[in-house]
Coordinates of C-alpha atoms and ligand atoms in Angstrom, one line a residue:
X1 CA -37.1 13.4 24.0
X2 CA -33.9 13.3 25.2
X3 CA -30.8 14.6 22.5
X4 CA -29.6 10.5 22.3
X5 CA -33.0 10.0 20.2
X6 CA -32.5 12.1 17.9
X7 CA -29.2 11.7 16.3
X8 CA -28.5 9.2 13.4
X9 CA -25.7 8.2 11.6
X10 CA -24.7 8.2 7.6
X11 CA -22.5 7.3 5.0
X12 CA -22.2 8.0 1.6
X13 CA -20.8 4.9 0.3
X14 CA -18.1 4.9 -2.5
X15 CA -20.3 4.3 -5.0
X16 CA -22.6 7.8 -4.8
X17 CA -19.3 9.6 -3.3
X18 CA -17.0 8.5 -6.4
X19 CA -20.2 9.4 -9.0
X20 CA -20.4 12.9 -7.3
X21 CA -23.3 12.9 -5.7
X22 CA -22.3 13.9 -2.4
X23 CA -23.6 17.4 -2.7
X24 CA -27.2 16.5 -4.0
X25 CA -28.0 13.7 -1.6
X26 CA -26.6 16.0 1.4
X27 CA -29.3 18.9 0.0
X28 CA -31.5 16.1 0.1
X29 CA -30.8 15.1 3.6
X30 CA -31.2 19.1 4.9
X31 CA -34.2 19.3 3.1
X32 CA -36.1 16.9 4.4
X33 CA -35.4 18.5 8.2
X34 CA -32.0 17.2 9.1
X35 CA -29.1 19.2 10.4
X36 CA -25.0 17.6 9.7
X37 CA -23.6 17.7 13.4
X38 CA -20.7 16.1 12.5
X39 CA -18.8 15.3 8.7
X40 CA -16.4 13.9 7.4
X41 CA -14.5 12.4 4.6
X42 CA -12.6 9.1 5.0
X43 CA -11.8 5.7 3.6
X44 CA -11.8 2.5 5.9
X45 CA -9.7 0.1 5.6
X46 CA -10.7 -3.7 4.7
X47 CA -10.4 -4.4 8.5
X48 CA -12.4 -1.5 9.9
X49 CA -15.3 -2.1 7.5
X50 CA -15.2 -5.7 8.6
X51 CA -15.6 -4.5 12.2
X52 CA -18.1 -2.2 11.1
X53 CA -20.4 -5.1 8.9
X54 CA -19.4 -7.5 11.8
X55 CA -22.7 -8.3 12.5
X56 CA -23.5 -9.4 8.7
X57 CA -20.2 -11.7 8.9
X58 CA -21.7 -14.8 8.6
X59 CA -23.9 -13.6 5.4
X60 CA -23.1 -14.6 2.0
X61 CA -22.6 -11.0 0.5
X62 CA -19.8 -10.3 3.7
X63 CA -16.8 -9.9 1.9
X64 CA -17.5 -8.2 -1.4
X65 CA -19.1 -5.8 1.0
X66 CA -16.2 -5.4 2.7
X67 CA -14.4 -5.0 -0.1
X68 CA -17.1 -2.7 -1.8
X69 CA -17.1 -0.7 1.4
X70 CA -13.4 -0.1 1.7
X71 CA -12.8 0.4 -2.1
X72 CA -12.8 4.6 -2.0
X73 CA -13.3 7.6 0.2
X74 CA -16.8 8.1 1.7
X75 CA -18.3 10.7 3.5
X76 CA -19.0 10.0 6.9
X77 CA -21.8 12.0 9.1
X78 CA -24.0 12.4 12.3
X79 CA -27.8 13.4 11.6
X80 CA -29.8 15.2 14.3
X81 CA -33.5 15.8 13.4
X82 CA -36.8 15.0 15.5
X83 CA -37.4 11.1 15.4
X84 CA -34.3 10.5 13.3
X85 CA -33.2 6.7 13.1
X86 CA -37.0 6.0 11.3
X87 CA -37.3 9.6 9.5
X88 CA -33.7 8.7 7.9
X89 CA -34.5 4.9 6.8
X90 CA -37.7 6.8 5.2
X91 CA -35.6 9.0 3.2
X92 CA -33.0 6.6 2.3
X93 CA -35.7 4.1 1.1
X94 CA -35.2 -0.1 0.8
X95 CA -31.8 -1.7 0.6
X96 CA -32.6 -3.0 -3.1
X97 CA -32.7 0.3 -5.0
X98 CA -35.4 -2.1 -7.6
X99 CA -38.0 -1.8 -4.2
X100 CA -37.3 1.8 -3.1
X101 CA -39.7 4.5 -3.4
X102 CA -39.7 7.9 -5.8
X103 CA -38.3 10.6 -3.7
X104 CA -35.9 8.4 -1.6
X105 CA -32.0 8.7 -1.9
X106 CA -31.6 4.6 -3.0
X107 CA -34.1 5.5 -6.0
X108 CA -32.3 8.2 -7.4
X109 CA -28.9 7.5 -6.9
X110 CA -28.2 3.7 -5.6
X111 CA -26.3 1.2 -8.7
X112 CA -27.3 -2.1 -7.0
X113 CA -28.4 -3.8 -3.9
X114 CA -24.8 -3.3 -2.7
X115 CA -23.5 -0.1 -4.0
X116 CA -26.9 1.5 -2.2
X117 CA -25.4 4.9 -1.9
X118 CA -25.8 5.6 1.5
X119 CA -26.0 4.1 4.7
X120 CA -28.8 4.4 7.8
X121 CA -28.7 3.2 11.3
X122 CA -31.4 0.9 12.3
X123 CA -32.0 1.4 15.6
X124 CA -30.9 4.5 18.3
X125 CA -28.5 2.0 20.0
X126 CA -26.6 1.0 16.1
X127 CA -27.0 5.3 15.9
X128 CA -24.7 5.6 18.9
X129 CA -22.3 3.1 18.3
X130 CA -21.9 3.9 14.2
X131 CA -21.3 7.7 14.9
X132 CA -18.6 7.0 18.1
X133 CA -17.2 4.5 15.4
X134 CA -16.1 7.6 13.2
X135 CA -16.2 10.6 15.6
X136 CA -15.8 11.6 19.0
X137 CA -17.8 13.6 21.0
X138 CA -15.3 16.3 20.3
X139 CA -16.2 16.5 17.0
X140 CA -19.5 16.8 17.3
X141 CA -21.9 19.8 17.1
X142 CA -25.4 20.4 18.1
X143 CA -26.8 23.3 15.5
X144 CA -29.2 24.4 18.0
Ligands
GDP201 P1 -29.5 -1.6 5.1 O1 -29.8 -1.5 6.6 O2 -30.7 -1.2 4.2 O3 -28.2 -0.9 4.7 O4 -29.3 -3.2 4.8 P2 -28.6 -4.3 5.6 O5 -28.2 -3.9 7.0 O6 -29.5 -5.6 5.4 O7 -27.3 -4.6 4.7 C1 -26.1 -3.8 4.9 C2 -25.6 -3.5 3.5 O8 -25.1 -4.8 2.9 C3 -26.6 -3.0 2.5 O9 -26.8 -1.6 2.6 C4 -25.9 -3.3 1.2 O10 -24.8 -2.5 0.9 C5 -25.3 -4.7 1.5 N1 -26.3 -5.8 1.2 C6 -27.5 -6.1 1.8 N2 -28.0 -7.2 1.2 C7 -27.2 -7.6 0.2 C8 -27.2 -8.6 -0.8 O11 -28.2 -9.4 -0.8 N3 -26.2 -8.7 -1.6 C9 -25.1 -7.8 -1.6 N4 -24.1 -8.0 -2.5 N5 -25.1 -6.8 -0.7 C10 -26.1 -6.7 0.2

């Protein structure tokens, strides 16, 4: 499996970052087999979470997410871990925090179907263009 395959990206949305739970759900993520190649902490503006979302545009919830989305710092990071796109959606759990499982991120520290906590890429390709949307390959570390 080639190095491409097994990198996802994250954020912690405002929400979970403002609430302080940047820490625990980080612990989570290293626990469950993940290493952080790549971290930050940044805030996007209204028009770079637009470009980010872009493919949600034409979706009723667009804006407020925009709006939610650009609303405080987050903390912005690259995964690397064996199968990581699906292993990451399992640990983050369902978008609606009311359907997501005990033991998943959502469950224990999403507010709403919007302010979710964190986000998960849904596909390798999404994986590679979220993380080069926040980070070079500069900044980026393999741990191995
Ligand atoms: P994800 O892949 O689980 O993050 O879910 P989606 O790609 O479907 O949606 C992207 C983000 O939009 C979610 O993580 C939520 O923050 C937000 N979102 C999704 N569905 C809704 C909704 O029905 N209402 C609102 N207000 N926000 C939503």
């Amino acid at each position: 499996m080639s190095k491409k395959t097994n990198t996802t990206f994250t954020m912690i949305k405002p929400d979970a970052f403002k609430d302080g739970n940047s820490g625990e759900i980080l612990a989570m993520i290293e626990k469950a087999g993940f290493r952080i190649v790549a971290g930050k902490v940044t805030q996007l503006s209204l028009e770079k979470a637009g470009e980010f979302y872009a493919v949600h545009s034409q979706r009723p919830f667009y804006k407020d997410l925009c709006a939610y989305m650009s609303s405080g710092p987050i903390f912005a990071a690259i995964l690397e871990g064996q199968n990581a796109v699906e292993r990451y959606r399992k640990l983050i759990g369902a978008t609606d925090p009311k359907n997501a499982e005990e033991g998943t991120i959502r469950k224990k520290f999403a507010r709403s179907i919007e302010a979710n906590a964190v986000h998960g890429s849904d596909s390798d390709e999404n994986a590679d263009i979220e993380s080069a949307f926040f980070f070079s390959s500069f900044e980026q570390f393999s741990a191995k």
